[in-house]
Each structure stands twice: as C-alpha cells, then as structure tokens.
Amino acid sequence: MKFSRSQIIQNSIAISLVVGVFVFLYATSAPRELYLTAGLIVAVLLLILLANRALTISLDRKLPWLTHGNKRFYSQLGIGVLVSLVIINLSYFLFKITLTEDPPVGSQIATINALSILILLPIISINFGIQFLKRWKNAQLASEEFQKESIKAELNALKNHLDPHFLFNNLNILSSLISKDQKQSQAYLEKFAEVYRIILQSSSEELVELKQELSFISAYMYLLEIRFEDTIQLSMTIDKKDEALYLPPLTLQMLIENAIKHNTVSEIRPLKIHVESQNGYISVKNNLQEKKVELPNSGQTGLENIKRRYSYFTKKQVEVIKNPNSFIVRVPLINISEI
C-alpha cells in the first residue's frame, strides 16, 4: 500500500506522540494502571483508524463521491461513528475482564461512551471532514477533466464528419447515384441524414446503449461501402444480451475510422473489419495492411482519447493488440448499475 506525503507526515506525528507518552510514563515511574490505560487508548485509536480507512476504501467502490455525494457523506459519517463506538465499547469490555478484577458496570460504560462522544468522535468527524473535502475536490477535478475530454472528442467527431471533404465526397456520390439509380440514391440520402442525426443526438450524452451505437455504425458503414464499394467489408457478431450495455458514444465509429485511416484499401486487398462482443468487451478487428507513408497527426490520439474517457467509468482497461496480420482494439462494455 502506497502512502501519500501527507499520510506519511500524519503517521510520523502519531508515532512520535505515542512514543513520547510512553517515554514520559517511564521517566516518571508511572504505575502499571497508567501504562495499561495508555496502551488501551493507543490500541483503540489504532483500531478506529484502521476500521475507518477500510470503510473509506469499501465506500469508494460502492458509493463514489462524484455520483453519490450526499448519500456517501451521511453513510460514511453514520457508519464511521457507529463502528468507532463499537470498537471503544468492545475494547473497554475486554480490558476490564482480562486485565482487572472488576467487571464493567453500567455507569462506567455510560461514562466511556460520553467521553468518546465528547472527545474522540469530534476528532474523527474533523478528520472525516478533511477527507471529504479532499476527495470531493479530486472528484470535481476529475469530472472537469472528463468533461473537457468529452467536449474535445465530440468536437473532433463533428469536425471529422462535417469536414468539407467528407461532405463533398458524399454529395458527389449522392449526385452520381441520382443520375444512375434513383432508388439507391434515396436510400443513401436517408442513411446520410441518419448519420448526422445520431451524431448530433449523442454529442450531449456521456454513454449510449450498444444497440444505439450499432444502429449508427450500420448507417455509417452503408455510406462507406457505397463510397469504397467492395474494398471495405464489415461483419458483426454481437451477443444480444450485450446490446443493453453501454459505451461512450461514437467509440466504434472512431475505431473503424482509425482502421480506414491507417490501412490501404484496394480491390485486390480489401480492408476487412469485424466487430464482435464477448465476455463484457466489444472488439474491432481489421486485417493489417498499413500505409507506408505516415499521415500528419497519425499518432494514437484517438485511442488515447478513448482510454481516458473509459477511465472515468470503469477500471477495466482498453486493450490494443497488434499482430503481424491484424490489429485489434477491445473496449469494455459498461453496466451503468455498477458505476
């Protein structure tokens, strides 16, 4: 377990105080009862610290600050106080029956609880308040960073599709289809409109259902297949139960676009793209036939963007696998009830 600098300083101060107390007791030749009392206090404080730290780790997973702020605050404060009181009472009870001849009586238990509430619990509450403010601040910073990444991704996606060359190419294709095949030109126009409608809808969403994303990909690939004819081939193997899971919008489109951008396509060697969902992941796989000339801004900015967006929702990693004959990207599907 790694400790932050502030935690190391706090632990060092605590150890120094404990050592100082026992050195003082030794120097003053304090009676045995004082040693036992000091030992009890140290043990109780240590147990309370460890229990509240374990509680914090557990609630970080079940009730994150960012999504359950109020519920997390009251839950941790209430459970923390209750756990601390249980530790204090159990420790005092064990202390009395094992190290003294007198069993605890009601007045003593009432006194120890009153002292705990008046002295120890305010200290715990203050410490908890400091942790709350620190974690809330970190959560806010993470949220702001994610929003910036989302906005950047949305703008990039819109820029790519609203690029004059993209519009020009599709309008040229539509123009040529009108003179050749009116029925196909009508279908092309409908898919063209559907692509932009879905892009504009998803621009304000953080997550979309896989089913919705696949609907968009079908319309998007229709445009590409008409444009590139048989040089791009798309296939899908989707588990029906995965269609209700979620992923960041336009993720699959970005991965398909990335494959087209970095690979050569021809009638002799068509680009084959396969989308498959399996074991809580969805993968985009293409046969590898990389372009010899490096493109401007051809770094893995798209993949890095996807990884950063995923890190906000899940600890599962985006996997990139490059083989001599294929390139695969596996992204986790998200169950929003687990966020």
mmCIF file of C-alpha atoms in Angstrom:
data_model
loop_
_atom_site.group_PDB
_atom_site.id
_atom_site.type_symbol
_atom_site.label_atom_id
_atom_site.label_comp_id
_atom_site.label_asym_id
_atom_site.label_seq_id
_atom_site.Cartn_x
_atom_site.Cartn_y
_atom_site.Cartn_z
ATOM 1 C CA MET A 1 0.000 0.000 0.000
ATOM 2 C CA LYS A 2 1.397 3.395 -1.032
ATOM 3 C CA PHE A 3 1.038 6.380 1.273
ATOM 4 C CA SER A 4 0.860 9.996 0.194
ATOM 5 C CA ARG A 5 3.241 12.568 1.621
ATOM 6 C CA SER A 6 0.555 13.966 3.939
ATOM 7 C CA GLN A 7 -0.262 10.464 5.216
ATOM 8 C CA ILE A 8 3.419 9.781 5.934
ATOM 9 C CA ILE A 9 3.661 13.042 7.889
ATOM 10 C CA GLN A 10 0.473 12.254 9.854
ATOM 11 C CA ASN A 11 1.659 8.726 10.664
ATOM 12 C CA SER A 12 5.079 10.023 11.765
ATOM 13 C CA ILE A 13 3.479 12.583 14.097
ATOM 14 C CA ALA A 14 1.167 9.923 15.576
ATOM 15 C CA ILE A 15 4.057 7.502 16.210
ATOM 16 C CA SER A 16 6.127 10.264 17.778
ATOM 17 C CA LEU A 17 3.275 11.197 20.150
ATOM 18 C CA VAL A 18 2.756 7.571 21.215
ATOM 19 C CA VAL A 19 6.460 7.069 21.856
ATOM 20 C CA GLY A 20 6.583 10.361 23.734
ATOM 21 C CA VAL A 21 3.720 9.313 26.034
ATOM 22 C CA PHE A 22 5.368 6.035 26.983
ATOM 23 C CA VAL A 23 8.767 7.693 27.464
ATOM 24 C CA PHE A 24 7.112 10.186 29.803
ATOM 25 C CA LEU A 25 5.404 7.412 31.756
ATOM 26 C CA TYR A 26 8.692 5.552 32.066
ATOM 27 C CA ALA A 27 10.612 8.666 33.136
ATOM 28 C CA THR A 28 8.060 9.468 35.840
ATOM 29 C CA SER A 29 7.900 5.861 37.066
ATOM 30 C CA ALA A 30 4.154 5.797 36.441
ATOM 31 C CA PRO A 31 2.137 2.942 37.983
ATOM 32 C CA ARG A 32 1.026 -0.081 35.967
ATOM 33 C CA GLU A 33 -2.527 1.247 35.604
ATOM 34 C CA LEU A 34 -1.358 4.271 33.644
ATOM 35 C CA TYR A 35 0.618 2.074 31.256
ATOM 36 C CA LEU A 36 -2.433 -0.098 30.700
ATOM 37 C CA THR A 37 -4.657 2.933 30.173
ATOM 38 C CA ALA A 38 -2.235 4.485 27.691
ATOM 39 C CA GLY A 39 -1.931 1.172 25.875
ATOM 40 C CA LEU A 40 -5.710 0.857 25.691
ATOM 41 C CA ILE A 41 -6.094 4.353 24.276
ATOM 42 C CA VAL A 42 -3.398 3.726 21.643
ATOM 43 C CA ALA A 43 -4.937 0.372 20.665
ATOM 44 C CA VAL A 44 -8.428 1.856 20.412
ATOM 45 C CA LEU A 45 -7.238 4.785 18.288
ATOM 46 C CA LEU A 46 -5.319 2.433 16.003
ATOM 47 C CA LEU A 47 -8.357 0.158 15.559
ATOM 48 C CA ILE A 48 -10.610 3.136 14.864
ATOM 49 C CA LEU A 49 -8.140 4.467 12.293
ATOM 50 C CA LEU A 50 -7.842 1.112 10.519
ATOM 51 C CA ALA A 51 -11.599 0.482 10.587
ATOM 52 C CA ASN A 52 -12.410 3.913 9.145
ATOM 53 C CA ARG A 53 -9.725 3.549 6.497
ATOM 54 C CA ALA A 54 -11.192 0.169 5.465
ATOM 55 C CA LEU A 55 -14.642 1.769 5.428
ATOM 56 C CA THR A 56 -13.376 4.546 3.158
ATOM 57 C CA ILE A 57 -11.871 2.045 0.696
ATOM 58 C CA SER A 58 -15.084 -0.003 0.654
ATOM 59 C CA LEU A 59 -17.343 3.010 0.115
ATOM 60 C CA ASP A 60 -15.049 4.362 -2.615
ATOM 61 C CA ARG A 61 -16.108 1.345 -4.651
ATOM 62 C CA LYS A 62 -19.784 1.216 -3.686
ATOM 63 C CA LEU A 63 -20.654 4.904 -3.243
ATOM 64 C CA PRO A 64 -18.217 7.135 -5.176
ATOM 65 C CA TRP A 65 -18.213 10.770 -4.133
ATOM 66 C CA LEU A 66 -18.946 12.065 -7.608
ATOM 67 C CA THR A 67 -22.155 10.102 -8.196
ATOM 68 C CA HIS A 68 -23.413 9.649 -4.599
ATOM 69 C CA GLY A 69 -22.191 12.780 -2.803
ATOM 70 C CA ASN A 70 -24.898 13.265 -0.141
ATOM 71 C CA LYS A 71 -25.542 9.566 0.392
ATOM 72 C CA ARG A 72 -21.815 8.918 0.752
ATOM 73 C CA PHE A 73 -21.368 11.742 3.280
ATOM 74 C CA TYR A 74 -24.116 10.600 5.645
ATOM 75 C CA SER A 75 -23.367 6.898 5.158
ATOM 76 C CA GLN A 76 -19.683 7.228 5.989
ATOM 77 C CA LEU A 77 -20.292 9.585 8.894
ATOM 78 C CA GLY A 78 -23.030 7.391 10.422
ATOM 79 C CA ILE A 79 -21.267 4.065 9.882
ATOM 80 C CA GLY A 80 -17.941 5.543 10.993
ATOM 81 C CA VAL A 81 -19.415 6.809 14.269
ATOM 82 C CA LEU A 82 -21.196 3.503 14.911
ATOM 83 C CA VAL A 83 -18.093 1.420 14.181
ATOM 84 C CA SER A 84 -15.965 3.656 16.408
ATOM 85 C CA LEU A 85 -18.385 3.288 19.323
ATOM 86 C CA VAL A 86 -18.451 -0.490 18.904
ATOM 87 C CA ILE A 87 -14.635 -0.629 18.936
ATOM 88 C CA ILE A 88 -14.443 1.570 22.031
ATOM 89 C CA ASN A 89 -17.001 -0.461 23.971
ATOM 90 C CA LEU A 90 -15.569 -3.845 22.986
ATOM 91 C CA SER A 91 -12.035 -2.737 23.787
ATOM 92 C CA TYR A 92 -13.081 -1.390 27.189
ATOM 93 C CA PHE A 93 -15.044 -4.572 27.968
ATOM 94 C CA LEU A 94 -12.090 -6.819 27.062
ATOM 95 C CA PHE A 95 -9.737 -4.582 29.028
ATOM 96 C CA LYS A 96 -11.859 -4.826 32.153
ATOM 97 C CA ILE A 97 -12.438 -8.587 32.127
ATOM 98 C CA THR A 98 -8.874 -9.594 31.186
ATOM 99 C CA LEU A 99 -6.643 -7.082 32.994
ATOM 100 C CA THR A 100 -8.708 -6.125 36.028
ATOM 101 C CA GLU A 101 -10.702 -7.988 38.631
ATOM 102 C CA ASP A 102 -13.741 -5.719 38.357
ATOM 103 C CA PRO A 103 -16.256 -6.297 35.533
ATOM 104 C CA PRO A 104 -17.592 -3.194 33.767
ATOM 105 C CA VAL A 105 -20.708 -1.626 35.272
ATOM 106 C CA GLY A 106 -23.385 0.500 33.667
ATOM 107 C CA SER A 107 -22.065 3.796 34.982
ATOM 108 C CA GLN A 108 -18.579 3.087 33.642
ATOM 109 C CA ILE A 109 -19.927 2.167 30.197
ATOM 110 C CA ALA A 110 -22.056 5.325 30.144
ATOM 111 C CA THR A 111 -19.038 7.410 31.138
ATOM 112 C CA ILE A 112 -16.740 5.900 28.497
ATOM 113 C CA ASN A 113 -19.372 6.463 25.784
ATOM 114 C CA ALA A 114 -19.954 10.034 26.905
ATOM 115 C CA LEU A 115 -16.226 10.741 26.859
ATOM 116 C CA SER A 116 -15.944 9.109 23.433
ATOM 117 C CA ILE A 117 -18.707 11.272 22.017
ATOM 118 C CA LEU A 118 -17.296 14.432 23.567
ATOM 119 C CA ILE A 119 -13.613 13.833 22.771
ATOM 120 C CA LEU A 120 -12.867 11.107 20.256
ATOM 121 C CA LEU A 121 -15.786 11.362 17.846
ATOM 122 C CA PRO A 122 -15.400 15.106 17.149
ATOM 123 C CA ILE A 123 -11.781 14.371 16.220
ATOM 124 C CA ILE A 124 -12.948 11.600 13.885
ATOM 125 C CA SER A 125 -15.572 13.899 12.388
ATOM 126 C CA ILE A 126 -12.998 16.629 11.729
ATOM 127 C CA ASN A 127 -10.669 14.110 10.095
ATOM 128 C CA PHE A 128 -13.565 12.766 8.067
ATOM 129 C CA GLY A 129 -14.487 16.293 7.010
ATOM 130 C CA ILE A 130 -10.942 16.893 5.776
ATOM 131 C CA GLN A 131 -11.028 13.636 3.808
ATOM 132 C CA PHE A 132 -14.446 14.522 2.425
ATOM 133 C CA LEU A 133 -13.292 17.925 1.163
ATOM 134 C CA LYS A 134 -10.115 16.482 -0.326
ATOM 135 C CA ARG A 135 -11.881 13.648 -2.139
ATOM 136 C CA TRP A 136 -14.700 15.896 -3.280
ATOM 137 C CA LYS A 137 -12.173 18.307 -4.725
ATOM 138 C CA ASN A 138 -10.394 15.457 -6.526
ATOM 139 C CA ALA A 139 -13.729 14.175 -7.843
ATOM 140 C CA GLN A 140 -14.628 17.638 -9.111
ATOM 141 C CA LEU A 141 -11.265 17.969 -10.852
ATOM 142 C CA ALA A 142 -11.719 14.529 -12.419
ATOM 143 C CA SER A 143 -15.212 15.497 -13.557
ATOM 144 C CA GLU A 144 -13.963 18.727 -15.126
ATOM 145 C CA GLU A 145 -11.148 16.870 -16.863
ATOM 146 C CA PHE A 146 -13.574 14.292 -18.211
ATOM 147 C CA GLN A 147 -15.931 16.975 -19.450
ATOM 148 C CA LYS A 148 -13.056 18.617 -21.295
ATOM 149 C CA GLU A 149 -12.121 15.279 -22.873
ATOM 150 C CA SER A 150 -15.747 14.597 -23.808
ATOM 151 C CA ILE A 151 -16.163 18.025 -25.379
ATOM 152 C CA LYS A 152 -12.904 17.564 -27.251
ATOM 153 C CA ALA A 153 -13.983 14.145 -28.523
ATOM 154 C CA GLU A 154 -17.414 15.456 -29.543
ATOM 155 C CA LEU A 155 -15.889 18.394 -31.402
ATOM 156 C CA ASN A 156 -13.371 16.122 -33.123
ATOM 157 C CA ALA A 157 -16.134 13.731 -34.166
ATOM 158 C CA LEU A 158 -18.267 16.567 -35.511
ATOM 159 C CA LYS A 159 -15.245 18.074 -37.242
ATOM 160 C CA ASN A 160 -14.401 14.773 -38.925
ATOM 161 C CA HIS A 161 -17.924 14.279 -40.240
ATOM 162 C CA LEU A 162 -18.637 17.889 -41.084
ATOM 163 C CA ASP A 163 -15.274 18.229 -42.795
ATOM 164 C CA PRO A 164 -15.780 19.830 -46.242
ATOM 165 C CA HIS A 165 -14.028 16.903 -47.946
ATOM 166 C CA PHE A 166 -16.324 14.404 -46.241
ATOM 167 C CA LEU A 167 -19.394 16.423 -47.255
ATOM 168 C CA PHE A 168 -18.043 16.967 -50.744
ATOM 169 C CA ASN A 169 -17.343 13.259 -51.281
ATOM 170 C CA ASN A 170 -20.745 12.164 -50.025
ATOM 171 C CA LEU A 171 -22.596 14.821 -52.014
ATOM 172 C CA ASN A 172 -20.682 13.796 -55.134
ATOM 173 C CA ILE A 173 -21.638 10.179 -54.558
ATOM 174 C CA LEU A 174 -25.253 11.210 -53.979
ATOM 175 C CA SER A 175 -25.202 13.286 -57.172
ATOM 176 C CA SER A 176 -23.877 10.395 -59.236
ATOM 177 C CA LEU A 177 -26.414 7.997 -57.728
ATOM 178 C CA ILE A 178 -29.324 10.284 -58.602
ATOM 179 C CA SER A 179 -28.494 10.039 -62.290
ATOM 180 C CA LYS A 180 -27.922 6.265 -62.153
ATOM 181 C CA ASP A 181 -30.234 4.756 -59.546
ATOM 182 C CA GLN A 182 -32.971 6.875 -58.005
ATOM 183 C CA LYS A 183 -33.950 4.170 -55.507
ATOM 184 C CA GLN A 184 -30.408 3.736 -54.220
ATOM 185 C CA SER A 185 -29.879 7.492 -54.097
ATOM 186 C CA GLN A 186 -32.948 7.805 -51.868
ATOM 187 C CA ALA A 187 -31.587 5.095 -49.534
ATOM 188 C CA TYR A 188 -28.185 6.815 -49.490
ATOM 189 C CA LEU A 189 -29.752 10.156 -48.599
ATOM 190 C CA GLU A 190 -31.718 8.565 -45.736
ATOM 191 C CA LYS A 191 -28.588 6.929 -44.292
ATOM 192 C CA PHE A 192 -26.680 10.188 -44.750
ATOM 193 C CA ALA A 193 -29.334 12.062 -42.729
ATOM 194 C CA GLU A 194 -29.422 9.297 -40.084
ATOM 195 C CA VAL A 195 -25.662 9.531 -39.522
ATOM 196 C CA TYR A 196 -25.817 13.255 -38.778
ATOM 197 C CA ARG A 197 -28.948 12.905 -36.647
ATOM 198 C CA ILE A 198 -27.278 10.317 -34.398
ATOM 199 C CA ILE A 199 -24.073 12.357 -34.180
ATOM 200 C CA LEU A 200 -25.988 15.427 -33.030
ATOM 201 C CA GLN A 201 -28.035 13.378 -30.528
ATOM 202 C CA SER A 202 -25.004 11.690 -28.994
ATOM 203 C CA SER A 203 -22.989 14.906 -28.721
ATOM 204 C CA SER A 204 -24.694 15.687 -25.377
ATOM 205 C CA GLU A 205 -24.565 12.149 -23.932
ATOM 206 C CA GLU A 206 -21.796 10.544 -21.883
ATOM 207 C CA LEU A 207 -22.875 6.946 -22.555
ATOM 208 C CA VAL A 208 -25.122 5.267 -25.111
ATOM 209 C CA GLU A 209 -26.520 1.760 -25.403
ATOM 210 C CA LEU A 210 -24.561 -0.606 -27.599
ATOM 211 C CA LYS A 211 -27.764 -1.192 -29.570
ATOM 212 C CA GLN A 212 -27.896 2.516 -30.450
ATOM 213 C CA GLU A 213 -24.204 2.589 -31.364
ATOM 214 C CA LEU A 214 -24.623 -0.424 -33.671
ATOM 215 C CA SER A 215 -27.550 1.278 -35.390
ATOM 216 C CA PHE A 216 -25.315 4.264 -36.061
ATOM 217 C CA ILE A 217 -22.485 2.037 -37.330
ATOM 218 C CA SER A 218 -24.829 0.319 -39.788
ATOM 219 C CA ALA A 219 -25.806 3.686 -41.287
ATOM 220 C CA TYR A 220 -22.219 4.940 -41.239
ATOM 221 C CA MET A 221 -20.841 1.799 -42.906
ATOM 222 C CA TYR A 222 -23.532 1.994 -45.592
ATOM 223 C CA LEU A 223 -22.053 5.337 -46.665
ATOM 224 C CA LEU A 224 -18.518 3.950 -46.624
ATOM 225 C CA GLU A 225 -19.429 0.802 -48.541
ATOM 226 C CA ILE A 226 -21.097 2.842 -51.276
ATOM 227 C CA ARG A 227 -18.077 5.129 -51.450
ATOM 228 C CA PHE A 228 -15.375 2.445 -51.308
ATOM 229 C CA GLU A 229 -17.522 -0.267 -52.937
ATOM 230 C CA ASP A 230 -16.098 -3.729 -52.189
ATOM 231 C CA THR A 231 -12.763 -2.509 -50.802
ATOM 232 C CA ILE A 232 -14.176 -2.269 -47.248
ATOM 233 C CA GLN A 233 -16.061 -5.202 -45.750
ATOM 234 C CA LEU A 234 -17.776 -5.040 -42.353
ATOM 235 C CA SER A 235 -19.078 -8.005 -40.362
ATOM 236 C CA MET A 236 -20.567 -8.187 -36.867
ATOM 237 C CA THR A 237 -21.017 -10.884 -34.233
ATOM 238 C CA ILE A 238 -22.999 -9.359 -31.355
ATOM 239 C CA ASP A 239 -24.371 -11.157 -28.320
ATOM 240 C CA LYS A 240 -27.968 -9.991 -27.821
ATOM 241 C CA LYS A 241 -27.524 -9.655 -24.049
ATOM 242 C CA ASP A 242 -24.708 -7.150 -24.621
ATOM 243 C CA GLU A 243 -26.924 -4.740 -26.574
ATOM 244 C CA ALA A 244 -28.327 -3.323 -23.311
ATOM 245 C CA LEU A 245 -24.828 -2.433 -22.033
ATOM 246 C CA TYR A 246 -23.243 0.979 -22.583
ATOM 247 C CA LEU A 247 -20.154 2.626 -24.049
ATOM 248 C CA PRO A 248 -19.086 6.217 -24.805
ATOM 249 C CA PRO A 249 -20.800 7.498 -27.972
ATOM 250 C CA LEU A 250 -19.018 7.170 -31.328
ATOM 251 C CA THR A 251 -16.412 4.784 -29.873
ATOM 252 C CA LEU A 252 -16.908 2.149 -32.574
ATOM 253 C CA GLN A 253 -17.024 4.799 -35.285
ATOM 254 C CA MET A 254 -13.682 6.205 -34.133
ATOM 255 C CA LEU A 255 -12.123 2.722 -34.171
ATOM 256 C CA ILE A 256 -13.457 1.933 -37.650
ATOM 257 C CA GLU A 257 -12.351 5.324 -38.907
ATOM 258 C CA ASN A 258 -8.917 4.707 -37.390
ATOM 259 C CA ALA A 259 -8.650 1.396 -39.300
ATOM 260 C CA ILE A 260 -9.552 3.066 -42.609
ATOM 261 C CA LYS A 261 -7.177 5.948 -41.977
ATOM 262 C CA HIS A 262 -4.096 3.805 -41.313
ATOM 263 C CA ASN A 263 -4.572 0.976 -43.801
ATOM 264 C CA THR A 264 -4.518 0.772 -47.580
ATOM 265 C CA VAL A 265 -7.686 -0.427 -49.294
ATOM 266 C CA SER A 266 -7.946 -1.937 -52.759
ATOM 267 C CA GLU A 267 -9.991 -4.434 -54.746
ATOM 268 C CA ILE A 268 -7.135 -6.927 -54.520
ATOM 269 C CA ARG A 269 -6.689 -6.498 -50.760
ATOM 270 C CA PRO A 270 -9.955 -5.250 -49.238
ATOM 271 C CA LEU A 271 -9.977 -3.963 -45.678
ATOM 272 C CA LYS A 272 -11.945 -6.432 -43.571
ATOM 273 C CA ILE A 273 -13.365 -5.083 -40.309
ATOM 274 C CA HIS A 274 -15.039 -7.381 -37.806
ATOM 275 C CA VAL A 275 -16.954 -6.133 -34.759
ATOM 276 C CA GLU A 276 -17.584 -8.712 -32.028
ATOM 277 C CA SER A 277 -18.918 -8.648 -28.455
ATOM 278 C CA GLN A 278 -17.710 -11.268 -25.991
ATOM 279 C CA ASN A 279 -17.180 -11.581 -22.204
ATOM 280 C CA GLY A 280 -18.179 -7.985 -21.428
ATOM 281 C CA TYR A 281 -15.994 -6.481 -24.170
ATOM 282 C CA ILE A 282 -16.570 -5.409 -27.756
ATOM 283 C CA SER A 283 -13.692 -5.630 -30.194
ATOM 284 C CA VAL A 284 -12.931 -4.055 -33.563
ATOM 285 C CA LYS A 285 -10.534 -6.168 -35.615
ATOM 286 C CA ASN A 286 -9.097 -5.425 -39.046
ATOM 287 C CA ASN A 287 -6.555 -7.127 -41.275
ATOM 288 C CA LEU A 288 -3.291 -5.205 -41.108
ATOM 289 C CA GLN A 289 -2.084 -3.549 -44.299
ATOM 290 C CA GLU A 290 -0.530 -0.342 -43.029
ATOM 291 C CA LYS A 291 0.105 2.634 -45.249
ATOM 292 C CA LYS A 292 3.788 3.128 -45.991
ATOM 293 C CA VAL A 293 3.602 6.923 -45.810
ATOM 294 C CA GLU A 294 2.988 8.251 -42.298
ATOM 295 C CA LEU A 295 0.000 10.554 -42.135
ATOM 296 C CA PRO A 296 0.105 14.001 -40.454
ATOM 297 C CA ASN A 297 -1.094 13.771 -36.848
ATOM 298 C CA SER A 298 -1.225 9.988 -37.179
ATOM 299 C CA GLY A 299 -0.352 9.312 -33.562
ATOM 300 C CA GLN A 300 -2.664 7.254 -31.379
ATOM 301 C CA THR A 301 -4.554 10.307 -30.164
ATOM 302 C CA GLY A 302 -7.895 8.660 -30.925
ATOM 303 C CA LEU A 303 -7.048 5.563 -28.896
ATOM 304 C CA GLU A 304 -5.667 7.649 -26.020
ATOM 305 C CA ASN A 305 -8.830 9.712 -26.014
ATOM 306 C CA ILE A 306 -10.963 6.571 -25.783
ATOM 307 C CA LYS A 307 -8.805 5.233 -22.927
ATOM 308 C CA ARG A 308 -9.143 8.452 -20.933
ATOM 309 C CA ARG A 309 -12.906 8.540 -21.400
ATOM 310 C CA TYR A 310 -13.220 4.928 -20.275
ATOM 311 C CA SER A 311 -11.084 5.530 -17.175
ATOM 312 C CA TYR A 312 -13.878 7.758 -15.813
ATOM 313 C CA PHE A 313 -16.477 4.965 -15.885
ATOM 314 C CA THR A 314 -14.579 1.734 -15.224
ATOM 315 C CA LYS A 315 -11.254 0.312 -14.068
ATOM 316 C CA LYS A 316 -11.276 -2.172 -16.942
ATOM 317 C CA GLN A 317 -8.616 -1.385 -19.489
ATOM 318 C CA VAL A 318 -8.931 -0.700 -23.205
ATOM 319 C CA GLU A 319 -6.810 -3.398 -24.863
ATOM 320 C CA VAL A 320 -4.802 -2.852 -28.053
ATOM 321 C CA ILE A 321 -3.404 -5.963 -29.733
ATOM 322 C CA LYS A 322 -1.212 -5.721 -32.823
ATOM 323 C CA ASN A 323 -0.289 -8.910 -34.655
ATOM 324 C CA PRO A 324 1.641 -9.342 -37.922
ATOM 325 C CA ASN A 325 -1.651 -9.829 -39.779
ATOM 326 C CA SER A 326 -4.246 -7.991 -37.694
ATOM 327 C CA PHE A 327 -4.935 -5.032 -35.431
ATOM 328 C CA ILE A 328 -7.479 -5.428 -32.600
ATOM 329 C CA VAL A 329 -8.904 -2.958 -30.100
ATOM 330 C CA ARG A 330 -11.058 -4.350 -27.253
ATOM 331 C CA VAL A 331 -13.122 -1.904 -25.204
ATOM 332 C CA PRO A 332 -15.188 -2.830 -22.132
ATOM 333 C CA LEU A 333 -18.963 -2.627 -22.181
ATOM 334 C CA ILE A 334 -20.333 -0.765 -19.189
ATOM 335 C CA ASN A 335 -23.175 -1.756 -16.868
ATOM 336 C CA ILE A 336 -24.394 1.611 -15.557
ATOM 337 C CA SER A 337 -25.797 -0.003 -12.402
ATOM 338 C CA GLU A 338 -22.185 -0.756 -11.383
ATOM 339 C CA ILE A 339 -20.874 2.786 -11.865
#
